[in-house]
mmCIF file of C-alpha atoms in Angstrom:
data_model
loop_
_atom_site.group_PDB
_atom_site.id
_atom_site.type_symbol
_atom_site.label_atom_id
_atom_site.label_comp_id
_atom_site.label_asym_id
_atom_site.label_seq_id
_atom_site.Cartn_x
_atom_site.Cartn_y
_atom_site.Cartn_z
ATOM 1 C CA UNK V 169 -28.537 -75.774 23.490
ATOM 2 C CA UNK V 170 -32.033 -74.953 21.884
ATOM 3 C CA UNK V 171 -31.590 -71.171 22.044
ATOM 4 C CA UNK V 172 -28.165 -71.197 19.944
ATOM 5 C CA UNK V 173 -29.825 -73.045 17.414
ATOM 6 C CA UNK V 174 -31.557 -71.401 14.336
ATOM 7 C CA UNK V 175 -34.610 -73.721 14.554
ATOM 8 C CA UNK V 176 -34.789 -73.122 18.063
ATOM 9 C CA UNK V 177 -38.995 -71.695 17.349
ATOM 10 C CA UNK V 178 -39.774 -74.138 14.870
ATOM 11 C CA UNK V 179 -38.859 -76.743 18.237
ATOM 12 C CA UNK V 180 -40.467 -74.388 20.691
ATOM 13 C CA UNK V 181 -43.915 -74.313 18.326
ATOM 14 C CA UNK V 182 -44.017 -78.330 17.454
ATOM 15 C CA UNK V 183 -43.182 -79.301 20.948
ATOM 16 C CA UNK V 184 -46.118 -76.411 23.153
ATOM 17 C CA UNK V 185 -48.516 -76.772 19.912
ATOM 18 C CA UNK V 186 -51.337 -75.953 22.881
ATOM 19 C CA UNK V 187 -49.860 -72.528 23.241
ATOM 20 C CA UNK V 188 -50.071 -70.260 20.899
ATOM 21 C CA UNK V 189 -45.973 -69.287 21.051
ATOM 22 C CA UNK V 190 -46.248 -66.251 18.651
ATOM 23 C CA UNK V 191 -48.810 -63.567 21.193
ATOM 24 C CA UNK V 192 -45.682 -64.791 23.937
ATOM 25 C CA UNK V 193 -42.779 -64.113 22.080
ATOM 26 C CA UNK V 194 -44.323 -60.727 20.855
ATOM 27 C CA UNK V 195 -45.345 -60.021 24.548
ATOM 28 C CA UNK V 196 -42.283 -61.054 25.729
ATOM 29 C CA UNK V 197 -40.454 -58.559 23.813
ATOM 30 C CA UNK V 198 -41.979 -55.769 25.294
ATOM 31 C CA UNK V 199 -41.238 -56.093 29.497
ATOM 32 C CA UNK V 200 -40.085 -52.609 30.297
ATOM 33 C CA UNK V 201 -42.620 -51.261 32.506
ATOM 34 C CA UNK V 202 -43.493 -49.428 36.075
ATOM 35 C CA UNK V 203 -44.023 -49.762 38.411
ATOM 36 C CA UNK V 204 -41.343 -53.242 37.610
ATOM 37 C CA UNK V 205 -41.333 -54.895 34.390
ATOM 38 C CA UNK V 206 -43.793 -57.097 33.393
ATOM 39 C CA UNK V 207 -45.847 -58.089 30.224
ATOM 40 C CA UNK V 208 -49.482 -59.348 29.415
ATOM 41 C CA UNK V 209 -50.149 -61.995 26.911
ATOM 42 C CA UNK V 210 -53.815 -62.308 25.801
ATOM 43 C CA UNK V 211 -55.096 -65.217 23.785
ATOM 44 C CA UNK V 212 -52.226 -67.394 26.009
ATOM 45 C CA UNK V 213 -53.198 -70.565 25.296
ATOM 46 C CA UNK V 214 -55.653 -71.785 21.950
ATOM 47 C CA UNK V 215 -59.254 -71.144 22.621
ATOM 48 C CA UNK V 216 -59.518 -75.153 22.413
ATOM 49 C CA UNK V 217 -57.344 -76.025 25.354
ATOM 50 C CA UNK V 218 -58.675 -72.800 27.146
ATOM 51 C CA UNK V 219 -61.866 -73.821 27.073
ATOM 52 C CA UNK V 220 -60.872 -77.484 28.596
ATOM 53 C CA UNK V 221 -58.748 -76.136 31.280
ATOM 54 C CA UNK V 222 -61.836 -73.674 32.585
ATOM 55 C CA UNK V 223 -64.265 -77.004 32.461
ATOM 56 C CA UNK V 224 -62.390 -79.145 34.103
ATOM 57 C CA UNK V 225 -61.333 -76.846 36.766
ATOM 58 C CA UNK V 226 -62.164 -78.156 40.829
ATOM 59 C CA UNK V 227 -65.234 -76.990 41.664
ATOM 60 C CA UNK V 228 -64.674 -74.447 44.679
ATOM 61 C CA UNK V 229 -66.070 -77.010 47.150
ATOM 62 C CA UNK V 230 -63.887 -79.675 46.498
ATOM 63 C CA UNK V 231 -61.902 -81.217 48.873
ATOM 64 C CA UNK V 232 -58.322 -81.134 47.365
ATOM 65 C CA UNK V 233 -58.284 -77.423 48.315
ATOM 66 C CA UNK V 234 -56.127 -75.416 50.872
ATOM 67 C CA UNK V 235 -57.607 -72.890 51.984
ATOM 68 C CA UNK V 236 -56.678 -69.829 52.824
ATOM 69 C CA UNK V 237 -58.980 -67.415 55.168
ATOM 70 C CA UNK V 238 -58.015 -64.598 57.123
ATOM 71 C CA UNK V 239 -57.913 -60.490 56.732
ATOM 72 C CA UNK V 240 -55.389 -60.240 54.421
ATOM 73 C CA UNK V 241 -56.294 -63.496 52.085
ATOM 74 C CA UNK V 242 -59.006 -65.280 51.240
ATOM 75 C CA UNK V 243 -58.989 -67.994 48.644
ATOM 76 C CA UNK V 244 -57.985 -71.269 47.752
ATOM 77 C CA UNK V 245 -54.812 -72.996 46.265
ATOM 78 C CA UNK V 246 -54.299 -76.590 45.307
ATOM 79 C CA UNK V 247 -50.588 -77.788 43.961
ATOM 80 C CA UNK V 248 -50.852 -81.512 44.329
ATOM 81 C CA UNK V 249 -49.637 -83.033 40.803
ATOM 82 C CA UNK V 250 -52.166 -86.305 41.585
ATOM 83 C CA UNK V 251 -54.744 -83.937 41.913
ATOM 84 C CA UNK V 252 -54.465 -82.706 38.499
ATOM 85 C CA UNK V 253 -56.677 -83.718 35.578
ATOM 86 C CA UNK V 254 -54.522 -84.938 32.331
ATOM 87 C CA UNK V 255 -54.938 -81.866 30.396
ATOM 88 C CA UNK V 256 -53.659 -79.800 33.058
ATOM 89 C CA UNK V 257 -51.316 -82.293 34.530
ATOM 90 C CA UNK V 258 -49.626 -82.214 31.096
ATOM 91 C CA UNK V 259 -50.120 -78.354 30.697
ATOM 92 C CA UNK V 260 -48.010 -77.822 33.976
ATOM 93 C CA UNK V 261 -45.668 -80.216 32.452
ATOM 94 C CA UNK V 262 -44.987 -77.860 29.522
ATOM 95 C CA UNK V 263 -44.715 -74.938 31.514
ATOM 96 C CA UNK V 264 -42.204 -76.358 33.422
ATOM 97 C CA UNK V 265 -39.777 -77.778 30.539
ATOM 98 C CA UNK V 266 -37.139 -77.194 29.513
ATOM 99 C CA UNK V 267 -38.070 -75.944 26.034
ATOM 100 C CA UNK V 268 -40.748 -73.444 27.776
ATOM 101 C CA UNK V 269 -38.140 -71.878 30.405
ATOM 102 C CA UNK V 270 -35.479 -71.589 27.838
ATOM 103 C CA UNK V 271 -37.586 -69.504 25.801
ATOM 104 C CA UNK V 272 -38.262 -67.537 28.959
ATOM 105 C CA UNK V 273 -34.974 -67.074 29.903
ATOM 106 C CA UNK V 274 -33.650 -66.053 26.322
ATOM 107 C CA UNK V 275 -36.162 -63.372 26.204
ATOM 108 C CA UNK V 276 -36.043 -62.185 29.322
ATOM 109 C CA UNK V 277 -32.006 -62.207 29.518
ATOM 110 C CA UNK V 278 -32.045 -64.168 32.871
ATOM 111 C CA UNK V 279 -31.151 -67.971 33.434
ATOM 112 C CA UNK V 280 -33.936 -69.462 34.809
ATOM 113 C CA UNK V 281 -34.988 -72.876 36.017
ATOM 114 C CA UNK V 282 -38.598 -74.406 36.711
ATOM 115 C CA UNK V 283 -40.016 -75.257 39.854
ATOM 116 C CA UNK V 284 -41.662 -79.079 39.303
ATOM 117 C CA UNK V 285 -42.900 -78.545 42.862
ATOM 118 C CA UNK V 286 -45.224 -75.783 42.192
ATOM 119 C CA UNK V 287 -44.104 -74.171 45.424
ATOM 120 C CA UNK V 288 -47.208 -71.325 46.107
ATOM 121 C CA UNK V 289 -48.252 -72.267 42.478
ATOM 122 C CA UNK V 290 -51.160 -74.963 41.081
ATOM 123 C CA UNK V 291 -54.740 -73.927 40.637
ATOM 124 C CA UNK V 292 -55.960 -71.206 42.278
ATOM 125 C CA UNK V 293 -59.457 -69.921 43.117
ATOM 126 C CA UNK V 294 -61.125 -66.786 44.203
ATOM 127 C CA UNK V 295 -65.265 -67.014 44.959
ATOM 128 C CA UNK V 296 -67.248 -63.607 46.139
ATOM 129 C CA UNK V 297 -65.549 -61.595 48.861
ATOM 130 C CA UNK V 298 -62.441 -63.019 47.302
ATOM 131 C CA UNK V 299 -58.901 -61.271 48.492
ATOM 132 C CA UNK V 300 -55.406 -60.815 48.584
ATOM 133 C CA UNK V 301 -53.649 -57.872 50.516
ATOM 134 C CA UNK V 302 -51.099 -56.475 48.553
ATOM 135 C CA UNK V 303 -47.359 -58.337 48.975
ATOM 136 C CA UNK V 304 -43.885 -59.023 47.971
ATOM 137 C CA UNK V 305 -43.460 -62.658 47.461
ATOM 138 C CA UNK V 306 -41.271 -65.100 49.382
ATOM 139 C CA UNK V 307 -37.653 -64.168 48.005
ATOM 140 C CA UNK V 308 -35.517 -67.246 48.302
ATOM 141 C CA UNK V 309 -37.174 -70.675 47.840
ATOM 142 C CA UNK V 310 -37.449 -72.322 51.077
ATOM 143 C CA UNK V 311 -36.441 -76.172 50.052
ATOM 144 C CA UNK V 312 -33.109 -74.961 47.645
ATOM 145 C CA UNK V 313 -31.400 -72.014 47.897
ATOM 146 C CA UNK V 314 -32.725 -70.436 44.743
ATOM 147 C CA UNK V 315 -34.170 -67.124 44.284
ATOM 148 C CA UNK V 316 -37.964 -66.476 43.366
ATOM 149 C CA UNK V 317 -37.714 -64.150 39.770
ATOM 150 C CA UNK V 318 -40.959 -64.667 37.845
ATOM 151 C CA UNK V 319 -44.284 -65.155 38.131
ATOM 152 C CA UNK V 320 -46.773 -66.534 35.495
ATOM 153 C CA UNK V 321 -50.464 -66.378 36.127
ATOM 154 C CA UNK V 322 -52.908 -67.491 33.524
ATOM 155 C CA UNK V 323 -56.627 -66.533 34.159
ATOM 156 C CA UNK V 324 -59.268 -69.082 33.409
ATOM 157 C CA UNK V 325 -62.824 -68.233 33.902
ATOM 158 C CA UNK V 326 -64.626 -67.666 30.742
ATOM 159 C CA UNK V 327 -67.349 -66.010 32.010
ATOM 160 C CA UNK V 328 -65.941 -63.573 34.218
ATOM 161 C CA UNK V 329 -66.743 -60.183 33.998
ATOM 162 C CA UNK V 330 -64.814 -56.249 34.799
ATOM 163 C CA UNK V 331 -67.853 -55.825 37.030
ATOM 164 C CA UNK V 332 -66.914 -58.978 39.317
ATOM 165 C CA UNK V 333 -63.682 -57.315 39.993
ATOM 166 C CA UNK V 334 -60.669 -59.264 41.603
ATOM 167 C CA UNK V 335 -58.343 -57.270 39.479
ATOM 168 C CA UNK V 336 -54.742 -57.762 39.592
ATOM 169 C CA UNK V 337 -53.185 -55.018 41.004
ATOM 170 C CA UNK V 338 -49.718 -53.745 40.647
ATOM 171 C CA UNK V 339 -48.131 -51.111 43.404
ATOM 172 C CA UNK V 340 -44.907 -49.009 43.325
ATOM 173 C CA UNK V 341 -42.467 -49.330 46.226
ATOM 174 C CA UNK V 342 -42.181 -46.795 49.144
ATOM 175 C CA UNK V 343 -38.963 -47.193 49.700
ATOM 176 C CA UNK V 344 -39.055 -44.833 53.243
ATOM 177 C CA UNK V 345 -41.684 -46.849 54.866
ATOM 178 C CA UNK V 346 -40.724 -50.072 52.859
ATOM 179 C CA UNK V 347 -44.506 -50.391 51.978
ATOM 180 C CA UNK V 348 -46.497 -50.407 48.687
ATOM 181 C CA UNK V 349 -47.199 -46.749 47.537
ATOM 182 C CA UNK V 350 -48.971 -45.525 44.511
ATOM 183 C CA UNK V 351 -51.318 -48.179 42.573
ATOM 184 C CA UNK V 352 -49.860 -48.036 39.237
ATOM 185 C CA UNK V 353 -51.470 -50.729 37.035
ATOM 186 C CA UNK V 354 -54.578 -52.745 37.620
ATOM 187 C CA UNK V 355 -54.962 -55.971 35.325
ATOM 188 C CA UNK V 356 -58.646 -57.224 34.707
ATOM 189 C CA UNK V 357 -58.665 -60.996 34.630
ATOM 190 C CA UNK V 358 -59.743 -61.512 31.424
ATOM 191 C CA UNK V 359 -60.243 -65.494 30.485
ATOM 192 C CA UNK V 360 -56.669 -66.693 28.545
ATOM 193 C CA UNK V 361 -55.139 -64.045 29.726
ATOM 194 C CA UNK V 362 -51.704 -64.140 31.533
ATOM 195 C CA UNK V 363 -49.203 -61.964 33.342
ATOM 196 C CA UNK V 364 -45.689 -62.397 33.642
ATOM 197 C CA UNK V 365 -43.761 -60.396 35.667
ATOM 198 C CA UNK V 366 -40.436 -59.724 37.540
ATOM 199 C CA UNK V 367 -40.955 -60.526 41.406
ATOM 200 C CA UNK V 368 -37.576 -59.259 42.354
ATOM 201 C CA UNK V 369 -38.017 -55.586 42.404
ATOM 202 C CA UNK V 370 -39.900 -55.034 45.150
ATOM 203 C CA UNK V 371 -42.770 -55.573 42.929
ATOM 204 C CA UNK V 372 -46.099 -55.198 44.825
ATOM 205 C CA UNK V 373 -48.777 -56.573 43.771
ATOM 206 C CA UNK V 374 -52.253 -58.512 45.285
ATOM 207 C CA UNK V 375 -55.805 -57.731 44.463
ATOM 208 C CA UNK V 376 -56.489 -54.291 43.865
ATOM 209 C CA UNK V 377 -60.633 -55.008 44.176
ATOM 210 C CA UNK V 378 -62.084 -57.292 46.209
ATOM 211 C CA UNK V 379 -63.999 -60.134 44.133
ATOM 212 C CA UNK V 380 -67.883 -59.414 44.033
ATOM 213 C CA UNK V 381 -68.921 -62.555 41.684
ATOM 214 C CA UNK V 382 -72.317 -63.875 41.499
ATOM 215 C CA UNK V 383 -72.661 -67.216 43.392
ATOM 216 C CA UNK V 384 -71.703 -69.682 40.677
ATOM 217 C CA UNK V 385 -68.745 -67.931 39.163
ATOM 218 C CA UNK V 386 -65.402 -67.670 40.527
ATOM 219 C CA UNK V 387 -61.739 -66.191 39.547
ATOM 220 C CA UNK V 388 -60.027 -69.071 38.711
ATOM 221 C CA UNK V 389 -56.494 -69.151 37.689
ATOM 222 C CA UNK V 390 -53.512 -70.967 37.649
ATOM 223 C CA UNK V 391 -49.368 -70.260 38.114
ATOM 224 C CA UNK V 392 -46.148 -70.981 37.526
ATOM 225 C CA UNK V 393 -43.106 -69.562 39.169
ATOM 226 C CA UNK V 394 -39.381 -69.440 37.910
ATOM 227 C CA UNK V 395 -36.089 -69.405 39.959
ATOM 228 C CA UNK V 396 -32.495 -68.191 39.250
ATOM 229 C CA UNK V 397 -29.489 -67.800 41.159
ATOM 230 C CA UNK V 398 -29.921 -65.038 43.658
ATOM 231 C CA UNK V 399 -28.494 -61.699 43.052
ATOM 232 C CA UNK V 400 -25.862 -60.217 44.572
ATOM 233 C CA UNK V 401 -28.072 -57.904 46.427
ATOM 234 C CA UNK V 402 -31.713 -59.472 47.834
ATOM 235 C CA UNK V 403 -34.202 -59.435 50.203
ATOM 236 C CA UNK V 404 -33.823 -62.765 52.105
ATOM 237 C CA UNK V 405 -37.269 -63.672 52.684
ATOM 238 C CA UNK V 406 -38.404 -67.232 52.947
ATOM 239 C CA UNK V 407 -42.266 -66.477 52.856
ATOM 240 C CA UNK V 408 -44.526 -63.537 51.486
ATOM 241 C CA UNK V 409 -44.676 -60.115 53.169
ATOM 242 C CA UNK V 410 -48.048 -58.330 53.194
ATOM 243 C CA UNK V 411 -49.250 -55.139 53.657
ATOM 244 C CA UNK V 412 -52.134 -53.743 55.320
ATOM 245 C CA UNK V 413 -54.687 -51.856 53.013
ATOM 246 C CA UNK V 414 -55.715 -48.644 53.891
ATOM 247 C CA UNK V 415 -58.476 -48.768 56.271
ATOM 248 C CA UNK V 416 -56.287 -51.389 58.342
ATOM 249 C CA UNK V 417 -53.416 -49.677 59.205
ATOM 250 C CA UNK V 418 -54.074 -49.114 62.531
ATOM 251 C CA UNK V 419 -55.650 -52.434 62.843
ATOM 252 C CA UNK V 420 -52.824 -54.134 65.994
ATOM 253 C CA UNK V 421 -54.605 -57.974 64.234
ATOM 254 C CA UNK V 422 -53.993 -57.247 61.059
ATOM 255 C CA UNK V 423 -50.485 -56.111 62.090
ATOM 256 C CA UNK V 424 -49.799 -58.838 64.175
ATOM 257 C CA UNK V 425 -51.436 -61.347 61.410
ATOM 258 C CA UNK V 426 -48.957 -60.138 58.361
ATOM 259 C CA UNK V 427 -45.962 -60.618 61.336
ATOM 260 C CA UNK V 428 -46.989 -63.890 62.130
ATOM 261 C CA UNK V 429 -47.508 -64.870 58.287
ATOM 262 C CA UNK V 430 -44.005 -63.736 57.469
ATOM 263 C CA UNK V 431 -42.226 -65.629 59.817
ATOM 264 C CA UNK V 432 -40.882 -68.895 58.636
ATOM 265 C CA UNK V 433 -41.856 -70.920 61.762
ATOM 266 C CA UNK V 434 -45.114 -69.842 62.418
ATOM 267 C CA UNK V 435 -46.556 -68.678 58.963
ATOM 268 C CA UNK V 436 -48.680 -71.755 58.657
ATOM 269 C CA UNK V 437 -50.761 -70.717 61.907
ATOM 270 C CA UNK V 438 -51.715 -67.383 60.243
ATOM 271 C CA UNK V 439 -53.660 -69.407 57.276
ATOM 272 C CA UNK V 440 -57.352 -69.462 58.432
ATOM 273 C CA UNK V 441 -57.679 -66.621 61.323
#
């Protein structure tokens, strides 16, 4: 077992050389946060392979995308390993070892296993008018019966701007109305930049701006996601659960739209409404 063994880094560096393993094990050691824990990394990967993984990302009007487009999401998602270039095809392949998630799991004191299938994860792409209500993620993975616990999100746009917004956005939990409450934290997506964070404490999060990009510049990103063996005490949801934003409240389609989207039968005819 790599993290028993005193050369355990000197593995972890030789074997992600395209990462740059010291910002993430500094990061990593500082997760304690509201409103759930969570840590940013800048500088994620080396400014070489950064720089690759923005070029050769799809361009938005590809074909390979699935789209999402309704009032509570709007952007685009592609998981499809044969769709992947070699550099990232490989990078998601590192991400997902076993060296990778065993340095996540000793830091973050949680046994954790990859998901190869990049269930809700891939490439991901926001253009202008870009959004993402605010949501809890899907709880327990709906092809094994293993719990969703962390997300990793890498931003990759280079020459994205605060201005553009599409921030990340990070909620506390209402627990009386079971809803997101106060906006606590709001993450810029700066280029090599990535978030890890805790999905299993009723951590709300979405897009806390809208994206207002100019035409030929989008917020590009991509993700990883990390299982363990449920807890003792979780929610039991197979898909995400949104929440309407403020001036949609009263809003009986947007209502009706984040029921419909949660449901594990009929979820997949909320997508483009």
């Amino acid at each position: 077992d790599y993290t028993t063994c005193s050369n355990f880094y000197t593995l972890l560096r030789n074997a992600m050389n395209n990462f740059n393993i010291s910002s993430i094990e500094k990061s990593l050691s500082n997760l304690k946060h509201t409103p759930f824990d969570y840590c940013i990394i800048d500088n994620f990967f080396t400014s070489k392979i950064a720089n690759q993984l923005c070029n050769l990302f799809p361009k938005y009007n590809s074909n390979i995308w699935h789209e999402y487009k309704n009032k509570i999401e709007i952007k685009k998602t592609c998981n499809n390993w044969n769709s992947f270039d070699k550099l990232t095809y490989s990078t998601f392949r590192d991400l997902n070892s076993d060296t990778f998630v065993k340095l996540l799991s000793k830091r973050m004191k949680i046994k954790l296993i990859s998901d190869p299938g990049l269930h809700g994860g891939g490439w991901h792409i926001h253009a202008n008018k870009g959004n993402l209500n605010p949501h809890v993620d899907y709880s327990i993975h709906p092809k094994i019966d293993y719990q969703r616990r962390i997300n990793l999100i890498i931003y990759l746009e280079k020459d994205y701007k605060s201005c553009f917004g599409g921030h990340l956005g990070l909620w506390e939990h209402d627990k009386e109305h079971n809803q997101p409450g106060k906006l606590i934290k709001e993450v810029f997506p700066k280029f090599n930049r990535a978030i890890i964070f805790d999905t299993s404490q009723n951590s709300w999060h979405g897009l806390s701006r809208k994206v207002s990009s100019p035409k030929n510049i989008f917020r590009k990103s991509i993700a990883v996601y990390y299982l363990s063996k449920p807890k003792k005490k979780h929610s039991k949801n197979q898909k995400a659960v949104f929440a309407p934003r403020e001036n949609q409240k009263n809003s009986k389609d947007v209502l009706e739209l984040i029921k419909t989207r949660s449901d594990k039968k009929l979820f997949n005819t909320a997508y483009r409404k």
